PDB file of C-alpha atoms in Angstrom:
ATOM      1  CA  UNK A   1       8.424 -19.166   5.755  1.00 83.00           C
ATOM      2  CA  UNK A   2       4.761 -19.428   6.408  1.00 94.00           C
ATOM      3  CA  UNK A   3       2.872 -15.845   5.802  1.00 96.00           C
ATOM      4  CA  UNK A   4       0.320 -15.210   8.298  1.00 97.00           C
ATOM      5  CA  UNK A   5      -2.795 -13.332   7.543  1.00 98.00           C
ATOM      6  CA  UNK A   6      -5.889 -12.109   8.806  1.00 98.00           C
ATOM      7  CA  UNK A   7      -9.341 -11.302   6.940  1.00 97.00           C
ATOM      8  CA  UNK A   8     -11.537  -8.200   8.220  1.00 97.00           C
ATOM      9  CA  UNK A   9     -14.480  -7.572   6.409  1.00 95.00           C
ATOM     10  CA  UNK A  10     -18.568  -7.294   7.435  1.00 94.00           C
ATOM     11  CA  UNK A  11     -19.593  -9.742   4.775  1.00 93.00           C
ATOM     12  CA  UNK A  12     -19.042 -13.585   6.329  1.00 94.00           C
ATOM     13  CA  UNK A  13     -18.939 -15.232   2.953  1.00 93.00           C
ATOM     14  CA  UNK A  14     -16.026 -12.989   1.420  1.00 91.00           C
ATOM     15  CA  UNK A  15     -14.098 -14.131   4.726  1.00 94.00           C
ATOM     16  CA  UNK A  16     -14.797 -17.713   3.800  1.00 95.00           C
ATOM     17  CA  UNK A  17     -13.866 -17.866   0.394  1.00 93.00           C
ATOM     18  CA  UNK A  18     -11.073 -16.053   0.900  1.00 95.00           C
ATOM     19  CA  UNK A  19      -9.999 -17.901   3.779  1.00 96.00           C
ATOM     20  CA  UNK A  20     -10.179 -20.955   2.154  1.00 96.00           C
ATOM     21  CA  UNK A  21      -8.694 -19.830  -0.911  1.00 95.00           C
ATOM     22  CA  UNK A  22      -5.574 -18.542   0.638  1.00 96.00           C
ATOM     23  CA  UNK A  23      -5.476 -21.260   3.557  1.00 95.00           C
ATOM     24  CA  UNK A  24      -5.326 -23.628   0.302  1.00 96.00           C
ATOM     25  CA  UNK A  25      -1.835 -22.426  -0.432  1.00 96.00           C
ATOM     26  CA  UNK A  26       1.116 -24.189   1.156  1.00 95.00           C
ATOM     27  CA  UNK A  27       2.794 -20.937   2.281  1.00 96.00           C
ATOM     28  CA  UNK A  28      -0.278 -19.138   3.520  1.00 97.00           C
ATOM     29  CA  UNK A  29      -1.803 -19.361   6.961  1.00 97.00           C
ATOM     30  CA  UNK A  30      -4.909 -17.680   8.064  1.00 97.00           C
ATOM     31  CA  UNK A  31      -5.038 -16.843  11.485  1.00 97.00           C
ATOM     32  CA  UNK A  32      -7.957 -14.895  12.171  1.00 97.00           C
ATOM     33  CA  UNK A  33     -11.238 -13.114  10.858  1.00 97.00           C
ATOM     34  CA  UNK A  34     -12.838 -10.305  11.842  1.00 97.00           C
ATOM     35  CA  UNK A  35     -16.238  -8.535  10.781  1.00 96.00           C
ATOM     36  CA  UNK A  36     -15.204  -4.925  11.498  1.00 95.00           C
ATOM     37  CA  UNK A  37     -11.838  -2.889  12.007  1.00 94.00           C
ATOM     38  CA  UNK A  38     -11.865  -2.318  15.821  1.00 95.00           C
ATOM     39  CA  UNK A  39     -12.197  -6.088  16.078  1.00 96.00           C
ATOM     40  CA  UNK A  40     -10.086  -6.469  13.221  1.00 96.00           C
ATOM     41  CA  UNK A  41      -7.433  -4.421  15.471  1.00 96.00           C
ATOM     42  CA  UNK A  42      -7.796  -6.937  18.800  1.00 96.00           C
ATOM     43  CA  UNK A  43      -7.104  -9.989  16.449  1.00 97.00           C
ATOM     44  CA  UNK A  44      -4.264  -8.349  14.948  1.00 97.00           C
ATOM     45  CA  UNK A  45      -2.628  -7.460  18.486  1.00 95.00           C
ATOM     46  CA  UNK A  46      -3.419 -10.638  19.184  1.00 96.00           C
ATOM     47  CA  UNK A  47      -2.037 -13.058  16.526  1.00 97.00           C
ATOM     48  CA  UNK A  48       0.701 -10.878  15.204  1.00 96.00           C
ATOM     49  CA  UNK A  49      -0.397 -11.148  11.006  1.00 97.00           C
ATOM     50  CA  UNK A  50       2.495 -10.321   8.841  1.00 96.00           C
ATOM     51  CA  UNK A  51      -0.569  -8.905   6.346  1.00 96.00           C
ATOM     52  CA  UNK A  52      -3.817  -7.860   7.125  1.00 97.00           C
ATOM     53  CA  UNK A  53      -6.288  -7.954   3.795  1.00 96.00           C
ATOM     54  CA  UNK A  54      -8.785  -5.055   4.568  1.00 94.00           C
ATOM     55  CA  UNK A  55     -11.749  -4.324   3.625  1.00 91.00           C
ATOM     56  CA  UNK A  56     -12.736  -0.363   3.242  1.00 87.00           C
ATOM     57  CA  UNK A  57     -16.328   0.038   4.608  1.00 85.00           C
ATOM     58  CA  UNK A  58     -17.172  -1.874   7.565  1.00 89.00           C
ATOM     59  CA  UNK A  59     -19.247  -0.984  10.973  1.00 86.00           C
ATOM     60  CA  UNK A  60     -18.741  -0.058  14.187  1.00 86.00           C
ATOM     61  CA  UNK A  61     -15.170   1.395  12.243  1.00 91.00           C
ATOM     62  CA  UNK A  62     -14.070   1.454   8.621  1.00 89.00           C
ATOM     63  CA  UNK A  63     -10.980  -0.062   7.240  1.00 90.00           C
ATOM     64  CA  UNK A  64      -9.709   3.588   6.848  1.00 89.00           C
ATOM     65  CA  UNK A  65      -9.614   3.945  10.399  1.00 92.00           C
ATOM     66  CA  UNK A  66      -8.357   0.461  11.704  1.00 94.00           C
ATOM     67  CA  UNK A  67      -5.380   0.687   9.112  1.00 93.00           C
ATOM     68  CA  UNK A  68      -4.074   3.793  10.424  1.00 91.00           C
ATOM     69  CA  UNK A  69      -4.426   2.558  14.062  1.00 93.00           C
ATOM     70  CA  UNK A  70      -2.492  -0.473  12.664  1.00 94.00           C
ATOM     71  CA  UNK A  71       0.337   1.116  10.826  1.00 91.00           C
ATOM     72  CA  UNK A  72       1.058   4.015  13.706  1.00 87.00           C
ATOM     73  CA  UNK A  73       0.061   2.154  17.105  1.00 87.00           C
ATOM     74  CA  UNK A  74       0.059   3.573  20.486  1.00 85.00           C
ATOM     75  CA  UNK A  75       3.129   3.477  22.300  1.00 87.00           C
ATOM     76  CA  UNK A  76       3.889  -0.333  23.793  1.00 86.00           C
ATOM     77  CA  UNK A  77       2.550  -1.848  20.453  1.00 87.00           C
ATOM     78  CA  UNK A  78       5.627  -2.914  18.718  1.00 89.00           C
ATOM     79  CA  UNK A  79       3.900  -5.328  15.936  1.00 91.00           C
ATOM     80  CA  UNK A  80       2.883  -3.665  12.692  1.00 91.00           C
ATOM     81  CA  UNK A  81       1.982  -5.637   9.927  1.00 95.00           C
ATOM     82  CA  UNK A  82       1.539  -4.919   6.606  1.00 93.00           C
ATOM     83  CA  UNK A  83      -1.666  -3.973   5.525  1.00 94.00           C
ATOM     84  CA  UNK A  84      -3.441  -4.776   1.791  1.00 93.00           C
ATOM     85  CA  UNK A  85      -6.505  -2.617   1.028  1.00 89.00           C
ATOM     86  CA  UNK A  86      -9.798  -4.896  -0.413  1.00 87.00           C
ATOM     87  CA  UNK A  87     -12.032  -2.222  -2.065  1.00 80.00           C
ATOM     88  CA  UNK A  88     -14.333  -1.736  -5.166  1.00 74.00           C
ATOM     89  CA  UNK A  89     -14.311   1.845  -7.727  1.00 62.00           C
ATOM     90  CA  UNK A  90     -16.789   3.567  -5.768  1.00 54.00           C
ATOM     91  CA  UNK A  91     -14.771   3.525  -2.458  1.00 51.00           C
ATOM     92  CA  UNK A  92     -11.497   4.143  -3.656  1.00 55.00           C
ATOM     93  CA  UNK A  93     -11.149   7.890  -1.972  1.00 63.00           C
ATOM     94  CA  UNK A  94     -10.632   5.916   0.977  1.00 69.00           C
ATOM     95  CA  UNK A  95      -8.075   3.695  -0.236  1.00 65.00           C
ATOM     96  CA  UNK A  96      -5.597   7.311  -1.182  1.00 70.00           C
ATOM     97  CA  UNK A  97      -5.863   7.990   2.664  1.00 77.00           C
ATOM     98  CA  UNK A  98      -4.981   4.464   3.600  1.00 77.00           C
ATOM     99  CA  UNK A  99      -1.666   4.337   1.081  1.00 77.00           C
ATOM    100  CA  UNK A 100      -1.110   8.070   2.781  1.00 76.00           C
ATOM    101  CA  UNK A 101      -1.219   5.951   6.017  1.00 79.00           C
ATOM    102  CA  UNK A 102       1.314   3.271   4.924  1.00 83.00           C
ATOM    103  CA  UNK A 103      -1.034   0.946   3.696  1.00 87.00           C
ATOM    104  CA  UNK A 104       1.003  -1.339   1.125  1.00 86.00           C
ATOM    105  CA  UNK A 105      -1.738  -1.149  -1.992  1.00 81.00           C
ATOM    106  CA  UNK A 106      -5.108  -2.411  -2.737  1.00 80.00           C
ATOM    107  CA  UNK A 107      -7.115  -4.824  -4.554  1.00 83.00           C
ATOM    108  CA  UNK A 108     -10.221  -4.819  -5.982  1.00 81.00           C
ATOM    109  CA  UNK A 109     -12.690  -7.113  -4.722  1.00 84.00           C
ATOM    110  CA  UNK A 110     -13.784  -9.074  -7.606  1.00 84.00           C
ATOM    111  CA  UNK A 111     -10.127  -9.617  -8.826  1.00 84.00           C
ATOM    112  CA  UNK A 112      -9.448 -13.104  -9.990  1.00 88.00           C
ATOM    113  CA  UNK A 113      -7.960 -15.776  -7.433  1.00 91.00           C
ATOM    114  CA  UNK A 114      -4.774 -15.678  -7.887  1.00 91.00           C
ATOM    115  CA  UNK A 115      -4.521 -12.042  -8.382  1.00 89.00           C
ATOM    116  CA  UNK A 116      -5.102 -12.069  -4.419  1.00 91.00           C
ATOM    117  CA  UNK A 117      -2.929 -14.908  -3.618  1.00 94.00           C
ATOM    118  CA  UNK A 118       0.287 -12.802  -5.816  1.00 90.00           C
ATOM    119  CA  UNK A 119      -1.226  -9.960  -3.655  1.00 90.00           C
ATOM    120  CA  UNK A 120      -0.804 -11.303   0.066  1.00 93.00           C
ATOM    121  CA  UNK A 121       2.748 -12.871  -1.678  1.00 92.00           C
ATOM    122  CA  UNK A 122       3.901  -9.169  -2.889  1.00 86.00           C
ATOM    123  CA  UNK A 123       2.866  -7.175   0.100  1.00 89.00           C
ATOM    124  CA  UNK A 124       4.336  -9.756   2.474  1.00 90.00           C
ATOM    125  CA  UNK A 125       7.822  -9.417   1.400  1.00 84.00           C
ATOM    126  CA  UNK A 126       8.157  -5.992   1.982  1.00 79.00           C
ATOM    127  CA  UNK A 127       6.895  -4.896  -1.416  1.00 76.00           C
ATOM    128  CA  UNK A 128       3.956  -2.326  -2.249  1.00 73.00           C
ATOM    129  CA  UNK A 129       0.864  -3.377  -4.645  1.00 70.00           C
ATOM    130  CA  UNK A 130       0.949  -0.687  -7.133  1.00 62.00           C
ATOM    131  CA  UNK A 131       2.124  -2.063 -10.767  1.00 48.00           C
ATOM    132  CA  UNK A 132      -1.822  -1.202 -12.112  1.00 47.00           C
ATOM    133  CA  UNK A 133      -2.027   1.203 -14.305  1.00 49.00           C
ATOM    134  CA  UNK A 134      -5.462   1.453 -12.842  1.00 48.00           C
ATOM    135  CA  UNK A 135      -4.069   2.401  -9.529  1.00 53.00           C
ATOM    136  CA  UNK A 136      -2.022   5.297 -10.557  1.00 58.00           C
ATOM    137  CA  UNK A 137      -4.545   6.284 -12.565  1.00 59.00           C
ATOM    138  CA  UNK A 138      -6.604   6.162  -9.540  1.00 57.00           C
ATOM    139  CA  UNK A 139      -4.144   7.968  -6.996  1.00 60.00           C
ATOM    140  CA  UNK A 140      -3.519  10.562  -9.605  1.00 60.00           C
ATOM    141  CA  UNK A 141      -6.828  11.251  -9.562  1.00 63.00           C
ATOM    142  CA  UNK A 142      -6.754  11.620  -5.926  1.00 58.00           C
ATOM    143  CA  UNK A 143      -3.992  13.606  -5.793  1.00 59.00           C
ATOM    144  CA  UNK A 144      -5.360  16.079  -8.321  1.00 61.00           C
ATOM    145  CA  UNK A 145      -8.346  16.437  -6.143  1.00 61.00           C
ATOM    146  CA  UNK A 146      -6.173  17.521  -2.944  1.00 57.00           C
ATOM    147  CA  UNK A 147      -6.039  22.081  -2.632  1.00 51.00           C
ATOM    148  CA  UNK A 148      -3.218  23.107  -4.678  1.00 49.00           C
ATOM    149  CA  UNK A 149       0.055  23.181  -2.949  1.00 50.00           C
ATOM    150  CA  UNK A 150      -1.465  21.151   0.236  1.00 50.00           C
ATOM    151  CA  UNK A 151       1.381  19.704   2.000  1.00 51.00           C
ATOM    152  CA  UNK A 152       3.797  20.858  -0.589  1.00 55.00           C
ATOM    153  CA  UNK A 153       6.353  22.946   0.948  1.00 58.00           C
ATOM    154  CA  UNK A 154       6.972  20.494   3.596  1.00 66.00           C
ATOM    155  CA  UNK A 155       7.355  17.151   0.946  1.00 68.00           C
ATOM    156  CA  UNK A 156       9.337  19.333  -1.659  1.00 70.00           C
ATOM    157  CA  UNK A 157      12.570  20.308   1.520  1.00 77.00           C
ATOM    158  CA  UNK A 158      12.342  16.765   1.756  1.00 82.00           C
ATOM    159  CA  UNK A 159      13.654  16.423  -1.222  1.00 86.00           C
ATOM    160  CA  UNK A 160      16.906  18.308  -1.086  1.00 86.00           C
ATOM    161  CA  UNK A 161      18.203  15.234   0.652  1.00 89.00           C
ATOM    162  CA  UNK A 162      17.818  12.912  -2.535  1.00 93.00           C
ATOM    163  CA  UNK A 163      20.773  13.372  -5.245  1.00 94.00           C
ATOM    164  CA  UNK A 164      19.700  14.103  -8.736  1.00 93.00           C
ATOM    165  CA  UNK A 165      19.782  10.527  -9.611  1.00 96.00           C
ATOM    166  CA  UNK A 166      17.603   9.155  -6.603  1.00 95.00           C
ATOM    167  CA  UNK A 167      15.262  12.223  -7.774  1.00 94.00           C
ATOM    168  CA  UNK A 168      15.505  10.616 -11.177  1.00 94.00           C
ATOM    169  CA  UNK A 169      14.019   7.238  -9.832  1.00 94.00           C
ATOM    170  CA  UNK A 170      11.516   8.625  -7.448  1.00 93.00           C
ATOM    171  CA  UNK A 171       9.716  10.129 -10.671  1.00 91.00           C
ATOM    172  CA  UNK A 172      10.141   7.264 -12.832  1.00 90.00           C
ATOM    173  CA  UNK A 173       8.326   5.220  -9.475  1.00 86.00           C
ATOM    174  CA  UNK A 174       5.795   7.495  -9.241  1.00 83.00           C
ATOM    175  CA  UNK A 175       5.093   7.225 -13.088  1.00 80.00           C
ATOM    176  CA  UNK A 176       4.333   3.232 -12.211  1.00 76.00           C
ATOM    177  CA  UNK A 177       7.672   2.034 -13.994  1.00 80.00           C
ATOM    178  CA  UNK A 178       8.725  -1.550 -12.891  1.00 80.00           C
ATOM    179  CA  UNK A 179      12.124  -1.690 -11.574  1.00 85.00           C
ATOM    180  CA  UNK A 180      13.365  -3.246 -14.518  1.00 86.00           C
ATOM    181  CA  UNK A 181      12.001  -0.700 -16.453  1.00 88.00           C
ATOM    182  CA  UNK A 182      13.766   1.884 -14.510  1.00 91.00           C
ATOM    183  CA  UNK A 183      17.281  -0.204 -15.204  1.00 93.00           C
ATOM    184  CA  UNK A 184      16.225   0.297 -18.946  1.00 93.00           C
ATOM    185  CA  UNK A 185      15.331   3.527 -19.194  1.00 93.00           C
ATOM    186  CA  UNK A 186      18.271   4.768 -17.085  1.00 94.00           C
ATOM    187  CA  UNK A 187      20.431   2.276 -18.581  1.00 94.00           C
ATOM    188  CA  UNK A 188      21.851   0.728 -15.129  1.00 93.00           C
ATOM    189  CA  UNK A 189      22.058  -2.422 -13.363  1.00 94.00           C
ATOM    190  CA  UNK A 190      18.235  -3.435 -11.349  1.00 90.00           C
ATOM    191  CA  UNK A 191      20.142  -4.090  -8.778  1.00 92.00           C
ATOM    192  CA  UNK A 192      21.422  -0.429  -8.503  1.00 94.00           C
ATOM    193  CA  UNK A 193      17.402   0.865  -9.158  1.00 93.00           C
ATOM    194  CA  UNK A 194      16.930  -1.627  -5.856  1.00 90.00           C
ATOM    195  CA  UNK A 195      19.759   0.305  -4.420  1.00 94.00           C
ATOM    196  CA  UNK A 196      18.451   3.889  -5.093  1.00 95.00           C
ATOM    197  CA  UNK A 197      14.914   3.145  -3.716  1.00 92.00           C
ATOM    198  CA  UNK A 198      16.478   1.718  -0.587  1.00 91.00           C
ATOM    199  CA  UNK A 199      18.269   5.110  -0.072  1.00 95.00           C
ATOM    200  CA  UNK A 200      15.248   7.041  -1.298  1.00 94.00           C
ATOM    201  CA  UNK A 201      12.990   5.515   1.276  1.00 91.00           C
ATOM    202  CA  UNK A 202      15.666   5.648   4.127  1.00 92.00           C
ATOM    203  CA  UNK A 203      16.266   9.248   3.422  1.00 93.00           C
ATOM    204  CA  UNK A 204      12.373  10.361   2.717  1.00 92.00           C
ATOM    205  CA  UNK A 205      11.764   8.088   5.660  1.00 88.00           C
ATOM    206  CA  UNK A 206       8.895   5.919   4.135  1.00 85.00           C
ATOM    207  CA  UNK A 207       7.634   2.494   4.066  1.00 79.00           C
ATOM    208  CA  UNK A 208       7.511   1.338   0.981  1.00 79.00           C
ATOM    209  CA  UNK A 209       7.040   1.911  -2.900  1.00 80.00           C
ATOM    210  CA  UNK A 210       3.716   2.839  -2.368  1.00 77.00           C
ATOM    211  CA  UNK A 211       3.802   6.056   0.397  1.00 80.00           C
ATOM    212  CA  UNK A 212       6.802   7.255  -2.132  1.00 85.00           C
ATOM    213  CA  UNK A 213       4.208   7.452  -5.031  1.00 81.00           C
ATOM    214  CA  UNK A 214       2.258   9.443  -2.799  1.00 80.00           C
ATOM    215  CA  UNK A 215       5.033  11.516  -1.691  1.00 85.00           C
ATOM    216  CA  UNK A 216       6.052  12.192  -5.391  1.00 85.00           C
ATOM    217  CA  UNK A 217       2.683  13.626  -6.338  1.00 79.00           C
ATOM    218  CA  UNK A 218       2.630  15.874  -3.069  1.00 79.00           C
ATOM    219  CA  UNK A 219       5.982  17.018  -3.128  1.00 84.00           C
ATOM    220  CA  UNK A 220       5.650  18.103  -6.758  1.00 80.00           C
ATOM    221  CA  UNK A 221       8.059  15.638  -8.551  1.00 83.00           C
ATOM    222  CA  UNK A 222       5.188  14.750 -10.963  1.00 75.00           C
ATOM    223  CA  UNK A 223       1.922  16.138 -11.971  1.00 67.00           C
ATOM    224  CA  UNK A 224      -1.635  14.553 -11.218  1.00 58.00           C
ATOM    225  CA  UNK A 225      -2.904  13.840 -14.703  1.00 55.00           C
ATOM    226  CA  UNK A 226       1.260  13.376 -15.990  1.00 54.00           C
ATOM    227  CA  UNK A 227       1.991  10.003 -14.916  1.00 48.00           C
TER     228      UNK A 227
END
């Protein structure tokens, strides 16, 4: 199956080369550009993207803004894709918002070629973009900087829904453990890991690996500064 993506950022020559970088690959299809989120948002509506890559700060409105628009639409809008995050260090307080907002991950802007190609490949099956150690070092960070005990009570009810075990994983996913590391550490099959973070997301009711790292930090499960 053909992935279909769009590219919103202000600068025209990133939209080329990535364009024609990931047009280059047999199982990618761009279909559509855009040089700011609210146009970003019309092309999206438009061509139905399974992933949008973008980019943080933009005009007219930043990528902060167009990806929550994207990821909770007004009622009638039934497409959502997935959205990938294109940033650099010094914008990343954005990027903890967007992942808040069910943004799937980020990547860094200079990141080699095929780092962004994996990317678009990882975020469009369903999967979140957070194996970096930079980027839990990163939402850590972010999470440390929230007021103490903000949103806390709330997140940690939540959890009384989860079984010690599917506690168990949430932690070890929040820590940045692979799924197969999970299966080693907790000495069970990866399928059954797969298993528990399908009923961990059902139950918490979030969209992927990456909202449940954020939920693990808010809800208490592990410590800013721990992971």
């Amino acid at each position: 199956m053909t992935i279909r993506v769009i590219i919103v950022d202000d600068q025209a020559m990133v939209r080329a080369g990535f364009a024609a970088l990931l047009a280059a690959q047999a199982d990618i299809d761009v279909v559509g550009e855009a040089p700011d989120g609210r146009q970003g948002i019309d092309v999206s509506r438009r061509v139905h993207p399974d992933v949008v890559l973008m980019d943080v700060r933009m005009p007219e409105m930043d990528g902060l803004a167009a990806a929550r628009e994207l990821l909770d639409p007004p009622v009638g809008v039934t497409h959502v894709p997935r959205v990938l995050m294109l940033t650099t260090f010094d914008v990343d307080d954005y990027v903890y918002e967007a992942l808040r907002a069910g943004a799937s991950g980020f990547l860094l802007k200079d990141a080699p070629p095929a780092d962004l190609i994996s990317a678009v490949r990882v975020v469009a099956a369903g999967d979140a973009l957070l194996a970096p150690s930079v980027t839990r070092r990163l939402i850590a960070d972010f999470a440390r900087q929230r007021p103490s005990g903000a949103g806390r009570g709330g997140a940690a009810l939540r959890l009384n829904g989860l079984t010690p075990r599917e506690t168990e994983v949430l932690e070890l996913i929040a820590r940045g453990l692979s799924n197969q590391e999970i299966a080693g550490q907790l000495v069970l099959a990866e399928q059954t890991v797969k298993t528990h973070i399908g009923r961990i997301l059902a139950k918490l009711d979030l969209r992927d690996r990456a909202q449940a790292v954020i939920f693990a930090y808010e809800a208490g499960v592990v410590v800013a500064g721990e992971a």
